[in-house]
Short mmCIF file of C-alpha atoms and ligand atoms in Angstrom, two decimals:
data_model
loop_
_atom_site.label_atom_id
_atom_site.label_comp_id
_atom_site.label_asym_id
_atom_site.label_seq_id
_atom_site.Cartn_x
_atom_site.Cartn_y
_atom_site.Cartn_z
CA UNK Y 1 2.68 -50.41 -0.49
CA UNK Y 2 2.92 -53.89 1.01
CA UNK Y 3 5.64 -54.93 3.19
CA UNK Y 4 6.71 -58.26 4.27
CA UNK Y 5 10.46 -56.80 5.05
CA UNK Y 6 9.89 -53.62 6.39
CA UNK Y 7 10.15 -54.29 10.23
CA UNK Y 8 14.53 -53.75 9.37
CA UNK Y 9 14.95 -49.87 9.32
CA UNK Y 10 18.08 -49.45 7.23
CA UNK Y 11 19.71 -46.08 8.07
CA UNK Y 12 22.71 -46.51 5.89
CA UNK Y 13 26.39 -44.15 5.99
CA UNK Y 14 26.16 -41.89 3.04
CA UNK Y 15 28.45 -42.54 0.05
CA UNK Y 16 29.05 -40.10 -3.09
CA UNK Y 17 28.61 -43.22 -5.26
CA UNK Y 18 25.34 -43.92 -3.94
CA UNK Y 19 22.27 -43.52 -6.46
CA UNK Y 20 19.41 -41.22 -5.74
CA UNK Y 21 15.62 -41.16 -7.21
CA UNK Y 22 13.45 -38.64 -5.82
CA UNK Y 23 9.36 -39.88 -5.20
CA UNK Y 24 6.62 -36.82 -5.25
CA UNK Y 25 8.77 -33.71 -4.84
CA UNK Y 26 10.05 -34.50 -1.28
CA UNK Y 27 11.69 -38.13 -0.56
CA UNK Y 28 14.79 -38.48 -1.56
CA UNK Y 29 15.79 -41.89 -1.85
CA UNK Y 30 19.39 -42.97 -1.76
CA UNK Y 31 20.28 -46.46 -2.43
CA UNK Y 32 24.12 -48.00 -2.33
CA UNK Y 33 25.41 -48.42 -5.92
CA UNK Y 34 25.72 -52.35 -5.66
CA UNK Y 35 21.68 -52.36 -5.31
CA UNK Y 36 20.30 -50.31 -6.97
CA UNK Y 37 19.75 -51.76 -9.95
CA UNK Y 38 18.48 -55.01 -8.82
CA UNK Y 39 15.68 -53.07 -6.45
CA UNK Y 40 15.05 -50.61 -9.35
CA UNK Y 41 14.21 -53.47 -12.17
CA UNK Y 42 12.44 -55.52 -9.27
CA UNK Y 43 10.45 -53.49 -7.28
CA UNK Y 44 8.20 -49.90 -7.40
CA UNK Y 45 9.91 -46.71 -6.34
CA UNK Y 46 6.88 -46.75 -3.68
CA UNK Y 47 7.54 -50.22 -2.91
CA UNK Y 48 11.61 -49.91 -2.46
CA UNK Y 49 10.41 -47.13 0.65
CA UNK Y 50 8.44 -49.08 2.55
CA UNK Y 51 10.73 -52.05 2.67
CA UNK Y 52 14.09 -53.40 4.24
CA UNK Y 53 16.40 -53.10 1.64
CA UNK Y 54 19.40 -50.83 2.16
CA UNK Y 55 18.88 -47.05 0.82
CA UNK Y 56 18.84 -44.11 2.99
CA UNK Y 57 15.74 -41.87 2.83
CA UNK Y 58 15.65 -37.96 3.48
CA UNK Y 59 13.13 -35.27 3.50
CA UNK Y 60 14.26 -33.11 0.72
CA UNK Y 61 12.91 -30.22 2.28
CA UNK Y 62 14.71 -30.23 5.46
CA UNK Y 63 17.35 -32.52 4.34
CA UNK Y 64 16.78 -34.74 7.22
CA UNK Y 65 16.64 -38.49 7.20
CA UNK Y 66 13.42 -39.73 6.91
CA UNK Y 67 11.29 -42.46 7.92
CA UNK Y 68 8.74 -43.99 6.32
CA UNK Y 69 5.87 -45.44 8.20
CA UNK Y 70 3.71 -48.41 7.29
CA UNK Y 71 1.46 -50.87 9.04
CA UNK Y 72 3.72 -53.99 8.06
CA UNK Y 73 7.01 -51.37 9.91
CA UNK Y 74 5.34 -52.70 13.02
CA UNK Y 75 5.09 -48.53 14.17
CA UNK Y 76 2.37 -47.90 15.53
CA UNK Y 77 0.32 -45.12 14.87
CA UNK Y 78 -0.88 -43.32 18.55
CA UNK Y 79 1.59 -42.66 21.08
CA UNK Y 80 3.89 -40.00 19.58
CA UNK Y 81 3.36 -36.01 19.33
CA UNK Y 82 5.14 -35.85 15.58
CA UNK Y 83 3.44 -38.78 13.61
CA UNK Y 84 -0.26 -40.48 13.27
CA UNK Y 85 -3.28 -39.74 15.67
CA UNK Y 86 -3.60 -38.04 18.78
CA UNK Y 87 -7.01 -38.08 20.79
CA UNK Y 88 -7.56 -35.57 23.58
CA UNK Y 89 -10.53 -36.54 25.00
CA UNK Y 90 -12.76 -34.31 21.78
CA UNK Y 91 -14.79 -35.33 18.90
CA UNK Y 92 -11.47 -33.69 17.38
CA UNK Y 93 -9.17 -36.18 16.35
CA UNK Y 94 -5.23 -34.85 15.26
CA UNK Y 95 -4.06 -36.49 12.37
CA UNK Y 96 -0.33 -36.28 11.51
CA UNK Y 97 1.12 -37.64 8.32
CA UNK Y 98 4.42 -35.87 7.51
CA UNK Y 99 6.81 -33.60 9.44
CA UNK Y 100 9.31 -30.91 7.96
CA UNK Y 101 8.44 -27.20 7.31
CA UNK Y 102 9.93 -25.20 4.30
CA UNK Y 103 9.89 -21.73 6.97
CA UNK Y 104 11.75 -21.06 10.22
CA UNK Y 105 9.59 -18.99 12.22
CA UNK Y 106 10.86 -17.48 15.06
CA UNK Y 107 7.89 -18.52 17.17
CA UNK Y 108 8.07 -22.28 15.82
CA UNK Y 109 7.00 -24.01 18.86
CA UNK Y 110 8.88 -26.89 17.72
CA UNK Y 111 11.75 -25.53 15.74
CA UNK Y 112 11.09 -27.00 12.82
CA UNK Y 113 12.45 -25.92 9.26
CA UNK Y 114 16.28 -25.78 7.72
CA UNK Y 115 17.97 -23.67 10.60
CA UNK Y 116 16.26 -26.09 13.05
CA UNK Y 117 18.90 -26.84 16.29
CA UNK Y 118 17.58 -29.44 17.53
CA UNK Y 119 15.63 -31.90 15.08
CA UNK Y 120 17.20 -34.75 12.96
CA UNK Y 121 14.35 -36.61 11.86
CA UNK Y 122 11.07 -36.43 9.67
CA UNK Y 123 8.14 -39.22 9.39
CA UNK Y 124 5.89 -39.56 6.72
CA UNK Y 125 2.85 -42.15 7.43
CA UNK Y 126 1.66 -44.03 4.79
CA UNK Y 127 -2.12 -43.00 4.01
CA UNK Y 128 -4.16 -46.12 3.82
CA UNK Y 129 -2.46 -46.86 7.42
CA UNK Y 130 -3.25 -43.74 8.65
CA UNK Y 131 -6.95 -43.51 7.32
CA UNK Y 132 -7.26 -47.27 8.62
CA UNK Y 133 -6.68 -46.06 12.46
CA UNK Y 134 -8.49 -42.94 11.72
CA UNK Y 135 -11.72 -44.93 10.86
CA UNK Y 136 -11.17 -47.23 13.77
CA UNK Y 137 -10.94 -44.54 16.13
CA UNK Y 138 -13.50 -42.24 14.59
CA UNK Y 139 -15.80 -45.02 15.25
CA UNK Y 140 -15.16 -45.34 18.75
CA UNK Y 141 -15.70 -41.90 18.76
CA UNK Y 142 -18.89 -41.90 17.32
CA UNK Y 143 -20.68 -39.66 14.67
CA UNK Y 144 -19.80 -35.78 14.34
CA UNK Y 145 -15.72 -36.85 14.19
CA UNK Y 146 -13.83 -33.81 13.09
CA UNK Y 147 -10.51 -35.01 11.30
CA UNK Y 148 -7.90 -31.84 11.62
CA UNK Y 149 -4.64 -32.53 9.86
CA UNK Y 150 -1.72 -30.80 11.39
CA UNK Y 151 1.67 -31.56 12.30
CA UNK Y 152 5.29 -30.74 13.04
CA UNK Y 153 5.40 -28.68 9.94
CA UNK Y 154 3.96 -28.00 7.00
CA UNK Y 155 0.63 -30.62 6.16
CA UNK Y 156 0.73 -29.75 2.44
CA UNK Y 157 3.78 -31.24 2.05
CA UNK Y 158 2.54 -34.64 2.80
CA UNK Y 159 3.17 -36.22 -0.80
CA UNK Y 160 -0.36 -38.93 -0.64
CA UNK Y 161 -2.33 -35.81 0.74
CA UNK Y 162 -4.95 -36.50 -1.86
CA UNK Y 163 -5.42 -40.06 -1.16
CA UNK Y 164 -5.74 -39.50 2.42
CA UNK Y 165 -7.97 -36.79 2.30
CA UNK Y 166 -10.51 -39.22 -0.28
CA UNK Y 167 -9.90 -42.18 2.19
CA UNK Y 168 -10.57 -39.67 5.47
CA UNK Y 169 -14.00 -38.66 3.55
CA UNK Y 170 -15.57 -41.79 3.12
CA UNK Y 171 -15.50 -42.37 7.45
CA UNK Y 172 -19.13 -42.57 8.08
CA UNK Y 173 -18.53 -40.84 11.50
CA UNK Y 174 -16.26 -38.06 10.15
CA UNK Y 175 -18.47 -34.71 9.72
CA UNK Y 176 -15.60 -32.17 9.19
CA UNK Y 177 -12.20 -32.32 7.62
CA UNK Y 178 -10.11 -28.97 8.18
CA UNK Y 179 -6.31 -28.71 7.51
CA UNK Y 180 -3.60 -26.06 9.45
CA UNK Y 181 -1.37 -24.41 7.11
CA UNK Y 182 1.35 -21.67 6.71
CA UNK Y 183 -0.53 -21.30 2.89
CA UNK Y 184 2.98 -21.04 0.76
CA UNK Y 185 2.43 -24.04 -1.03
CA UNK Y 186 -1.33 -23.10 -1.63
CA UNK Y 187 -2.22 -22.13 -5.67
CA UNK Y 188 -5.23 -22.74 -7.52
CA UNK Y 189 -4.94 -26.53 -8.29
CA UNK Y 190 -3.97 -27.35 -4.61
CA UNK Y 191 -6.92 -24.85 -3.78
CA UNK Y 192 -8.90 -26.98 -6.01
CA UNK Y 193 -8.08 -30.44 -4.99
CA UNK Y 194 -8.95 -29.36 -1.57
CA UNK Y 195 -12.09 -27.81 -2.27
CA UNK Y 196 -13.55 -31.95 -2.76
CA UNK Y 197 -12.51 -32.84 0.53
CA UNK Y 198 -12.03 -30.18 3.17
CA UNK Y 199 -14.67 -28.27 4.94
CA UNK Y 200 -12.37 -25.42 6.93
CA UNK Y 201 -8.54 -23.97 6.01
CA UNK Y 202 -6.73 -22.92 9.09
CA UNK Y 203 -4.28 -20.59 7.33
CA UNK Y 204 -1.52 -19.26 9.44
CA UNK Y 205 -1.01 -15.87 8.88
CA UNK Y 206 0.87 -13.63 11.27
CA UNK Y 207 1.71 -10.44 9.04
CA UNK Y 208 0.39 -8.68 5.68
CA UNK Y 209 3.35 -6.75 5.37
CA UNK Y 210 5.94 -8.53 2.85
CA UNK Y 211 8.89 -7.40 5.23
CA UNK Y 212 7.95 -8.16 8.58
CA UNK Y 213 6.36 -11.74 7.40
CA UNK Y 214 10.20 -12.49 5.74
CA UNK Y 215 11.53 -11.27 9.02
CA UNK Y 216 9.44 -13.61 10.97
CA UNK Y 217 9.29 -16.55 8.86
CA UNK Y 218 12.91 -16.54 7.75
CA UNK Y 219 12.68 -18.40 4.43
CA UNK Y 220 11.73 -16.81 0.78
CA UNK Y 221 7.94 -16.00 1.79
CA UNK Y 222 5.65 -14.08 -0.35
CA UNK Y 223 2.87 -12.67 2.10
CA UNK Y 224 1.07 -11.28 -1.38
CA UNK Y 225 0.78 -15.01 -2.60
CA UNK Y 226 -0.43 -16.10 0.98
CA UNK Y 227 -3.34 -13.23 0.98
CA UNK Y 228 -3.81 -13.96 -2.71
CA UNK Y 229 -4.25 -17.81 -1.93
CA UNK Y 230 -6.61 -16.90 1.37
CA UNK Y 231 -9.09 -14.93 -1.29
CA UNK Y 232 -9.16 -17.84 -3.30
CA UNK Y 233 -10.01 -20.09 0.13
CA UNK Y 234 -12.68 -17.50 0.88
CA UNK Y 235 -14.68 -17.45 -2.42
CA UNK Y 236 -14.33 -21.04 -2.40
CA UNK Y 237 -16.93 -23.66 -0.70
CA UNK Y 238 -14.55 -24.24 2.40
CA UNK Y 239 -14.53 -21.85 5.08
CA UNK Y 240 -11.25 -20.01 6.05
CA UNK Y 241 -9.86 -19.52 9.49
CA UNK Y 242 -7.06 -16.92 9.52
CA UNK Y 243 -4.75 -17.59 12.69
CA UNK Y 244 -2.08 -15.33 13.96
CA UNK Y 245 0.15 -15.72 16.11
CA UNK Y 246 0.32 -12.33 18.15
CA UNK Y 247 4.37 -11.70 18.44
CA UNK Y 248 5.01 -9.04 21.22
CA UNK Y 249 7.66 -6.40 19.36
CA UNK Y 250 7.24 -8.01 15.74
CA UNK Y 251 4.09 -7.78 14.72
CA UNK Y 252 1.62 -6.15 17.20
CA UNK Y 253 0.27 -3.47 14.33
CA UNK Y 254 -0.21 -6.90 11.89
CA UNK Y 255 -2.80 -8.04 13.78
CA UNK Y 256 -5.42 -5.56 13.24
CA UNK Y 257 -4.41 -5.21 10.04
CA UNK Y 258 -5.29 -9.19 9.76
CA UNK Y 259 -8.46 -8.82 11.99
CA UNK Y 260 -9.70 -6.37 8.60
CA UNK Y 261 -7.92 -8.45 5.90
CA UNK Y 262 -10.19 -11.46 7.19
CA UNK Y 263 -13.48 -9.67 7.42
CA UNK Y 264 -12.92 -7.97 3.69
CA UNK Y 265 -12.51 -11.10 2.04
CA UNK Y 266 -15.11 -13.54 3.58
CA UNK Y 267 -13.29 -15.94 6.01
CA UNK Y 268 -15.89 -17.68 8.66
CA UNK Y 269 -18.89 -18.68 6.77
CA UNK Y 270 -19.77 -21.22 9.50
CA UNK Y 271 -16.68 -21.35 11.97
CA UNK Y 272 -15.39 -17.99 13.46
CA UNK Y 273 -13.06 -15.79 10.89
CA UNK Y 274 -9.99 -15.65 13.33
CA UNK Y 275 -8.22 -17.30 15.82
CA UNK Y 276 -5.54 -15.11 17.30
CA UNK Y 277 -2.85 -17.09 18.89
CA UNK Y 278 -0.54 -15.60 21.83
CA UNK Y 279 3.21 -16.77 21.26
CA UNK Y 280 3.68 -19.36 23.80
CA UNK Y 281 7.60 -20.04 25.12
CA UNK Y 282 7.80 -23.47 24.30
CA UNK Y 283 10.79 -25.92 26.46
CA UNK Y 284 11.94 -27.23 22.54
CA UNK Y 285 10.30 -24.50 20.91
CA UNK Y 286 12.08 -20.88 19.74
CA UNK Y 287 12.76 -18.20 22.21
CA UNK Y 288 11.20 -14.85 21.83
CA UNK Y 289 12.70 -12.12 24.02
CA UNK Y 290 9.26 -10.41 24.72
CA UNK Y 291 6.06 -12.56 26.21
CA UNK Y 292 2.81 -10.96 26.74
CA UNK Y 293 1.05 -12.19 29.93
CA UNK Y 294 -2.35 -13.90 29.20
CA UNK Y 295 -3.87 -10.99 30.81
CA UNK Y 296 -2.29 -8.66 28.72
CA UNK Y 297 -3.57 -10.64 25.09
CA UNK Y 298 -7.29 -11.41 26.45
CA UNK Y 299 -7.57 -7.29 26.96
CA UNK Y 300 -5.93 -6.62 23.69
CA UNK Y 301 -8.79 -9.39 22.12
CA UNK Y 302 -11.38 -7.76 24.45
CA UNK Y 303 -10.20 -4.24 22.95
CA UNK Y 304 -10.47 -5.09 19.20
CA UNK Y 305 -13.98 -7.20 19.97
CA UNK Y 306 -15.78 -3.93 20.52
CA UNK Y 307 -13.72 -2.49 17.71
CA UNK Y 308 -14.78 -4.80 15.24
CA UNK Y 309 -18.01 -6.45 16.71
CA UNK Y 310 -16.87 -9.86 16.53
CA UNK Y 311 -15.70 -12.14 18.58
CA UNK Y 312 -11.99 -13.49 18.76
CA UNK Y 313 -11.69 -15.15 22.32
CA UNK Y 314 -13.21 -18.44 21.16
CA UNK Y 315 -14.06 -21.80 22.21
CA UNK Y 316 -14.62 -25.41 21.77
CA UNK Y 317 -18.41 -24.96 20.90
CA UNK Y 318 -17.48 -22.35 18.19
CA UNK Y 319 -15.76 -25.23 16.38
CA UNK Y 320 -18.08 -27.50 17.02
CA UNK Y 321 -16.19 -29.60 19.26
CA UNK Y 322 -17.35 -31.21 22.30
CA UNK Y 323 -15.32 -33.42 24.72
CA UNK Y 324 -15.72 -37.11 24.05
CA UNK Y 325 -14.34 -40.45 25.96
CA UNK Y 326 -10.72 -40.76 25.43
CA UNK Y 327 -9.25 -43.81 23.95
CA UNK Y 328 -7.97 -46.48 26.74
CA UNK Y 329 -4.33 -45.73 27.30
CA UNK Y 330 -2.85 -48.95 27.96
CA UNK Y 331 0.53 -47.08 29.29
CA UNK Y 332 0.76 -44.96 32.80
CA UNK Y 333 3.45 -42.83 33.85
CA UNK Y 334 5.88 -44.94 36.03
CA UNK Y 335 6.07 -48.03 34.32
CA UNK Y 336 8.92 -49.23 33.38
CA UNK Y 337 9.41 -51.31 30.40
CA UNK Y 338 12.43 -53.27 28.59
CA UNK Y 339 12.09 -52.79 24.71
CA UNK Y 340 13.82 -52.41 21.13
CA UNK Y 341 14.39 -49.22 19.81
CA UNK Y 342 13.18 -49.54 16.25
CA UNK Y 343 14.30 -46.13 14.90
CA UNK Y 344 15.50 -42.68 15.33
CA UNK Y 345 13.70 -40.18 17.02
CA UNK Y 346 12.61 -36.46 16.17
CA UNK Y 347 15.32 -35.04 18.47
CA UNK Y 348 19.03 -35.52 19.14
CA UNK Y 349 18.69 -38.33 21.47
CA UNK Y 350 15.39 -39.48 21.08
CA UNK Y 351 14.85 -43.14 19.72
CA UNK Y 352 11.35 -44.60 19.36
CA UNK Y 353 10.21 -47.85 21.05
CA UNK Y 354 6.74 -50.08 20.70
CA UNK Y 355 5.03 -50.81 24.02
CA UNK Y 356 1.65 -52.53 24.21
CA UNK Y 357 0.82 -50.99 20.78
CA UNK Y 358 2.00 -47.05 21.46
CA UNK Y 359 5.21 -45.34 20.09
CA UNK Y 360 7.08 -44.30 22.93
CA UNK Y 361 9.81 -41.22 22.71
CA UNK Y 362 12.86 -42.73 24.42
CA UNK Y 363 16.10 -40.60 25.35
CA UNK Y 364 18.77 -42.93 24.89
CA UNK Y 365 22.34 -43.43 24.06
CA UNK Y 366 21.83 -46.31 22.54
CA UNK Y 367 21.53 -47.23 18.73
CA UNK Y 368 18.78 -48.27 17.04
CA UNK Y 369 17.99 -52.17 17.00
CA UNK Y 370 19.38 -52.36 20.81
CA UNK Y 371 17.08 -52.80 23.82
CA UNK Y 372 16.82 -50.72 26.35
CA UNK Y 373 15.69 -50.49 29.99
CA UNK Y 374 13.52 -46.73 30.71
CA UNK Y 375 10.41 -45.78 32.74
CA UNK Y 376 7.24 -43.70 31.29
CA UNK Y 377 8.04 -40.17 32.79
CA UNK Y 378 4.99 -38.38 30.43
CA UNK Y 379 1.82 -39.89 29.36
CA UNK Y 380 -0.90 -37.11 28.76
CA UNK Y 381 -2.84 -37.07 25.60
CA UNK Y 382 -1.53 -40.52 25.08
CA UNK Y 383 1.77 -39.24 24.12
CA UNK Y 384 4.22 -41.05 25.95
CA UNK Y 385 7.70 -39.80 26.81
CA UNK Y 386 10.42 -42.31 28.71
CA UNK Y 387 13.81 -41.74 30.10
S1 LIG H 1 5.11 -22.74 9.54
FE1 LIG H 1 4.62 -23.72 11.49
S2 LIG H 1 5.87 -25.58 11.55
FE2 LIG H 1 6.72 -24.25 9.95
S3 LIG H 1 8.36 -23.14 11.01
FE3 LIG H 1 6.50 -21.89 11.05
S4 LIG H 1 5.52 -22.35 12.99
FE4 LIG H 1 7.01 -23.98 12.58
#
């Protein structure tokens, strides 16, 4: 997927005449009629994405516009909370390829999915870029690097998954490769392809009950395929984590009936079995109208410890993880910087900009391809933020 164009982000106007060619299930590539057959006969489908010719790209699962992220884009890959790499300070390195979510929970800490209020655009990093700064970092890191590949949405929609997840498994420092997921795109063969490559599932799973997890989810979501899918996970040679998010007035009897599902079937052969989450009232996340108190979940953990004899408040050691020196940040909060805005951001008013080799999150009015003037109001976890 070479580039030597690719540094122009086209976001073109739609038109009905455009023509449209769909790559892997989920981009959706629209190109103006008076191009598209010269780029078609010319060029790869892959290669027409990653380049500067005019065609509007969209996430055919949110319906968003997309953007396509390569090394020759000029994007870099650390800096930003939605795409790439994000180091804080572990031997646990984030990896992020794709945004977009096919569900709409209503404890999405980042309101992802269709019904979404406040999000207008998805990424999707090209995998040899991505494993590239993932073996560069991983190195810095030194040996027992755990890759975890997460994201604003749904991993398993990432459309090169297998090709990063071979790339990620050749890093000589890289020890463990686990993967976050809400499991409805899970079956056998994706169970299977995994299998080579992954060493823990972290399956989100907040209910058993087919109603309340279509309640909570709002999207068509079979919680009998999910629990069907986490067997398969458990017989298999990766170990399963089953994580809940604990949803005050929703789900509160789920849990315990999750706490048994995930000591019947097997998950945790090495890593613990569950890691119950408390719903956390996010500033761009959904509102819930009930919030336990943290004192309120650790007794209802503490409670269902003795009940079960295991343990469920966790920490880093139980995953392995250790903390580790952080990358340098070559950005502080304060600075203030003049630079392009190269392309749309996640939110309404968001653009990104490139400084010193981070993506910065910039609220502006301004289009993309103009400079602008803004100073670094966030920069923890090397994710910077600029107003
Ligand atoms: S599965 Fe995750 S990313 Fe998708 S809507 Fe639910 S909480 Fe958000």
């Amino acid at each position: 997927m070479r580039s030597s164009q690719s540094k122009k982000i086209f976001t073109e106007s739609f038109k009905d005449e455009d023509k449209i060619f769909v790559l892997r299930n989920l981009i959706e590539v629209r190109i103006p009629l008076k191009h598209y057959n010269r780029l078609r006969k010319k060029y790869s489908n892959e290669y027409i994405i990653s380049f500067g010719e005019p065609k509007r790209i969209l996430n055919r699962v949110t319906g968003r516009d997309l953007v396509f992220i390569t090394k020759e884009s000029g994007i870099p890959l650390l800096g930003s909370a939605s795409f790439g790499l994000i180091d804080r300070g572990t031997n646990l390195i984030q990896v992020r390829p794709v945004t977009g979510c096919n569900l709409n929970c209503i404890f999405c800490s980042v309101d992802e999915g269709r019904m979404t209020k406040s999000l207008i655009t998805d990424y999707v990093v090209e995998p040899d870029y991505l494993a590239e700064k993932l073996k560069e970092i991983a190195k810095f890191k030194g040996d027992g690097v755990e890759a975890h590949i997460d994201g604003q949405g749904e991993p398993l929609f990432y459309p090169y998954l297998e090709e990063l997840l071979s790339q990620i498994k050749k890093i000589r420092e890289v020890d463990i490769i686990s993967i976050q997921t809400n499991g409805t795109l899970l079956n056998e063969e994706m169970i299977n392809m995994l299998e080579n490559y992954v060493t823990r599932v972290n399956l989100s799973l907040s209910a058993v009950n087919p109603e309340i997890g279509k309640k909570i989810h709002r999207a068509r979501y079979s919680a009998d395929k999910v629990i069907e899918s986490a067997k398969m996970i458990a017989d298999s040679k990766m170990d399963l984590l089953i994580a809940p998010v604990w949803l005050p007035g929703y789900n509160d009897g789920e849990i315990r009936n999750i706490v048994e599902l995930a000591l019947e079937i097997g998950a945790g052969k090495k890593f613990p079995p569950l890691g119950i989450q408390k719903y956390i009232s996010y500033k761009h996340g959904r509102k819930l109208k009930k919030v336990a108190s943290f004192r309120e979940f650790y007794r209802n953990l503490r409670h269902m410890e003795e009940e079960y004899g295991i343990k469920l408040i966790l920490n880093l050691k139980e995953f392995g993880m250790e903390k580790r020196q952080k990358i340098r940040q070559p950005i502080r909060k304060g600075e203030r910087f003049r630079a392009r805005l190269v392309c749309e951001g996640r939110m309404h008013g968001e653009k990104i900009a490139i400084v010193r080799d981070r993506v910065v999150t910039v609220k502006s009015k301004r289009n993309v391809g103009e400079i602008e003037s803004f100073e670094i109001v966030r920069s923890k976890d090397g994710i910077f933020l600029a107003y």
